[in-house]
Each structure stands twice: as C-alpha cells, then as structure tokens.
PDB file of C-alpha atoms in Angstrom:
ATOM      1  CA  UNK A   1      -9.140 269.807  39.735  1.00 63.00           C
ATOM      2  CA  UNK A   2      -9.298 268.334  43.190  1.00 68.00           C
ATOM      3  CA  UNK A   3     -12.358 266.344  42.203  1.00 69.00           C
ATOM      4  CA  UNK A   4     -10.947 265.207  38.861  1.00 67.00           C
ATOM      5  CA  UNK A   5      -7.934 263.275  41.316  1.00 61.00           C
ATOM      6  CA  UNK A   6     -10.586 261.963  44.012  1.00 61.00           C
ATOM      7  CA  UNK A   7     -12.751 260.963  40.828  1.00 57.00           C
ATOM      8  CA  UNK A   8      -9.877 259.108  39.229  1.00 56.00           C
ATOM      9  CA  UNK A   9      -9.178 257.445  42.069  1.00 56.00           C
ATOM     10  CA  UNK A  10     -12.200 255.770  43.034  1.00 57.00           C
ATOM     11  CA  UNK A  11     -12.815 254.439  39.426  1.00 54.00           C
ATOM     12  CA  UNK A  12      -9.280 252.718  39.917  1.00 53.00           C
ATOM     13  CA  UNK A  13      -9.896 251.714  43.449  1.00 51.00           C
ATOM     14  CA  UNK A  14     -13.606 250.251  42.183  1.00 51.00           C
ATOM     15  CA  UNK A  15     -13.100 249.782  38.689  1.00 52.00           C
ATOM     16  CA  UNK A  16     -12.407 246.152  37.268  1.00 59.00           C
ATOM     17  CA  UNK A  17     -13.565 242.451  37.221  1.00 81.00           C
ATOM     18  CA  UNK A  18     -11.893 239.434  37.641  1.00 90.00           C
ATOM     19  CA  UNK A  19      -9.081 238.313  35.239  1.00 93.00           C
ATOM     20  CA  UNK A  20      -7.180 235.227  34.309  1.00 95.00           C
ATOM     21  CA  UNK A  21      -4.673 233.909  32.520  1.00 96.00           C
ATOM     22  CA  UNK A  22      -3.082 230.608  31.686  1.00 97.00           C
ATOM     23  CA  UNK A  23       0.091 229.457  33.618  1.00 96.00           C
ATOM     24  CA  UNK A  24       1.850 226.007  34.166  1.00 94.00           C
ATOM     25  CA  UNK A  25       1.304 224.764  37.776  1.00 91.00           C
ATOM     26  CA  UNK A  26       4.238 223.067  39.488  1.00 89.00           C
ATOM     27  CA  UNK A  27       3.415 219.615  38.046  1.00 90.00           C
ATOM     28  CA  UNK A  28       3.644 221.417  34.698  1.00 91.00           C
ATOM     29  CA  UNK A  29      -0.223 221.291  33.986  1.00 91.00           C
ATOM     30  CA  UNK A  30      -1.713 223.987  32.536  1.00 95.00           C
ATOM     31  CA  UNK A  31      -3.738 225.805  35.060  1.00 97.00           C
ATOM     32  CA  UNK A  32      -4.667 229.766  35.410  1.00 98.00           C
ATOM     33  CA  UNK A  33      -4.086 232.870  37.755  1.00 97.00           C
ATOM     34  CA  UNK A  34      -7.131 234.196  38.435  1.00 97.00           C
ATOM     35  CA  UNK A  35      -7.166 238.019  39.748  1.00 95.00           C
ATOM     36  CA  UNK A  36     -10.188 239.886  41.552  1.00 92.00           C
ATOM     37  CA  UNK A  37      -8.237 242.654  43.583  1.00 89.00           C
ATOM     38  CA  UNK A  38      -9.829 245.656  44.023  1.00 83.00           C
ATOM     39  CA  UNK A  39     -12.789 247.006  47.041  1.00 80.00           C
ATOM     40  CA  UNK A  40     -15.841 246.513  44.466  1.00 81.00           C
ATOM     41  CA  UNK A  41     -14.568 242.683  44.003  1.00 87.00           C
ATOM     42  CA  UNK A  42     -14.457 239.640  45.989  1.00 90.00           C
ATOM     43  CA  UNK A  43     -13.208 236.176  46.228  1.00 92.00           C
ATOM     44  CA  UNK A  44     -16.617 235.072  44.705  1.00 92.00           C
ATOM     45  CA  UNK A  45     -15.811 236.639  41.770  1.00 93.00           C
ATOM     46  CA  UNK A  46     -12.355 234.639  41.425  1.00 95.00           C
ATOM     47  CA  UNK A  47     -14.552 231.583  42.190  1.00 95.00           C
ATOM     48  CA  UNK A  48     -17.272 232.439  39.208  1.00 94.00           C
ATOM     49  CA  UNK A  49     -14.666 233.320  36.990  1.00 96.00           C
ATOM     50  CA  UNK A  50     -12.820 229.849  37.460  1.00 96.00           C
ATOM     51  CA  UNK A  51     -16.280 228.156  36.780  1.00 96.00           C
ATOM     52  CA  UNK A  52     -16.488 229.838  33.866  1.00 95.00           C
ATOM     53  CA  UNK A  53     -12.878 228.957  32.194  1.00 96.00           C
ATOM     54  CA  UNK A  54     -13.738 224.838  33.692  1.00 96.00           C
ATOM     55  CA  UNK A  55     -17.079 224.757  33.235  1.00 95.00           C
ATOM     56  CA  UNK A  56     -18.979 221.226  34.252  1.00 96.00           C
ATOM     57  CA  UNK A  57     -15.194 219.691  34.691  1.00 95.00           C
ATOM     58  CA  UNK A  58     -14.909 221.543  38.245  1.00 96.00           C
ATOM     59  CA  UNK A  59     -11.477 223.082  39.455  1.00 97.00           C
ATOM     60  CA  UNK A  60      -9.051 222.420  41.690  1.00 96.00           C
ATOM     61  CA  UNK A  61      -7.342 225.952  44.196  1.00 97.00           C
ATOM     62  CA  UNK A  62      -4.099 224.697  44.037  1.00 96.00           C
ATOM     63  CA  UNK A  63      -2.702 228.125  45.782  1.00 95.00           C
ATOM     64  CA  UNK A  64      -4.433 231.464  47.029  1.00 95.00           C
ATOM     65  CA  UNK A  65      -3.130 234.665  48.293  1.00 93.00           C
ATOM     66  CA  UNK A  66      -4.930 238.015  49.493  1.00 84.00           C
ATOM     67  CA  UNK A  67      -3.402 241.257  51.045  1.00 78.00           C
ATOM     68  CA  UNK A  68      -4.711 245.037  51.794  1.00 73.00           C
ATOM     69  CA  UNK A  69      -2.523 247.974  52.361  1.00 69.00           C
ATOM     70  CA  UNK A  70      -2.832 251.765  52.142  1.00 66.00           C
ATOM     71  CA  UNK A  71      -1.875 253.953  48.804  1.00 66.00           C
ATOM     72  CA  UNK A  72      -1.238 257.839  49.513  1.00 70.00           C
ATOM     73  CA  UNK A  73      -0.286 260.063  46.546  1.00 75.00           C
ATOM     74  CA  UNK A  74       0.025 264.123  46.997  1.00 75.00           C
ATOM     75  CA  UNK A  75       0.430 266.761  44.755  1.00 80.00           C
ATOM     76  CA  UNK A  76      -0.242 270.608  44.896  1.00 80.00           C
ATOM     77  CA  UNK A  77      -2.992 270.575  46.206  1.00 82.00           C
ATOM     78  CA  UNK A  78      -3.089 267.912  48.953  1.00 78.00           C
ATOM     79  CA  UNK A  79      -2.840 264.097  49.943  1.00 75.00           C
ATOM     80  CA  UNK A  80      -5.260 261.830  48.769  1.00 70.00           C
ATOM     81  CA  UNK A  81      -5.183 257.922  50.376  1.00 69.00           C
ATOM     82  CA  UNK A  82      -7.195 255.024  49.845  1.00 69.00           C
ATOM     83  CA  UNK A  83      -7.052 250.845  50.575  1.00 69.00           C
ATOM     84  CA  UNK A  84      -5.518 248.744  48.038  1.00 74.00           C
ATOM     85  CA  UNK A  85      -6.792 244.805  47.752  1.00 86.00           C
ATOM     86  CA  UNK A  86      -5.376 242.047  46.469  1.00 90.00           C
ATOM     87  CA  UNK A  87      -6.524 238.527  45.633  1.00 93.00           C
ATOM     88  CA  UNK A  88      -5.077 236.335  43.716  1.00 95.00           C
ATOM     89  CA  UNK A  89      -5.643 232.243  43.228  1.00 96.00           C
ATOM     90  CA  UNK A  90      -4.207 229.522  41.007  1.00 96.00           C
ATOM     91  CA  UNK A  91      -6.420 227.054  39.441  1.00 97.00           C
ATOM     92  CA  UNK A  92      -6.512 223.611  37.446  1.00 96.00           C
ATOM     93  CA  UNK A  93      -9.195 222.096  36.206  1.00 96.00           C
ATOM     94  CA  UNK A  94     -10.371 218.837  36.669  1.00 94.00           C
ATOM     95  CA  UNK A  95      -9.677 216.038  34.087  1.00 87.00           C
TER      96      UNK A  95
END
C-alpha cells in the first residue's frame, strides 16, 4: 500500500506537459496562459509551447511567474513530502 501512495505521487509530481489557454491581456488582446509546473518540466517547455500556438508570427511575455514549495500528506501509515513547482507565463502574439 505504501508503494501504491509513493507511486501516485511521483506520477503527479512528474506527470504533465505544458498547457495553455486563451485569456484577454490588459489591453484586451487576446493572448494565452501558458502552464509548465511540475519537476519533469521547464520554462523551455512554456517557451515551445508558445511557439507552437504563434507559430512564424513570434510572441510577446507580457508577464511570468514561478514558485516552489513543499507538499506533505500523512495517513496511517506515515508522511510522505515532495517539492511542488510552478510556472506560469502570459503571452500575445505578434501581429
């Protein structure tokens, strides 16, 4: 059972790619929140993933924001901990 939780938790911690979806920037544009938290991603991935949704246009970071904490969850049969990431940018593409 123990290995089942440790298991579970690694996929989460690892699991994933980045994500984005379409916002309104301040200057009510249309521009996208692009997400690649997580310890098997990186802010390269945000960066390929916004050259994929603008293509040969290019993009513009208009805002960018990363953190990492600690998650600890117990049970029965013990504590288990890990490192949470997460990134986070705003994009518009070029005209």
């Amino acid at each position: 059972m123990r290995i089942t939780y440790m298991l579970l938790l690694i996929l989460i911690l690892l699991g994933g790619c980045a994500t984005a979806k379409k916002t309104y920037t301040s200057d009510g544009k249309e521009g996208y929140s692009i997400t690649c938290s997580g310890s098997a991603l990186n802010w390269g991935m945000c960066y390929e993933k916004a050259g994929e949704i603008c293509g040969v246009k290019g993009y513009e970071v208009l805002e960018k924001s990363g953190d990492q904490g600690a998650i600890v969850s117990g049970n029965q049969y013990g504590f288990y901990g890990g490192s949470v990431i997460n990134r986070n940018m705003i994009i518009k593409c070029k005209e």
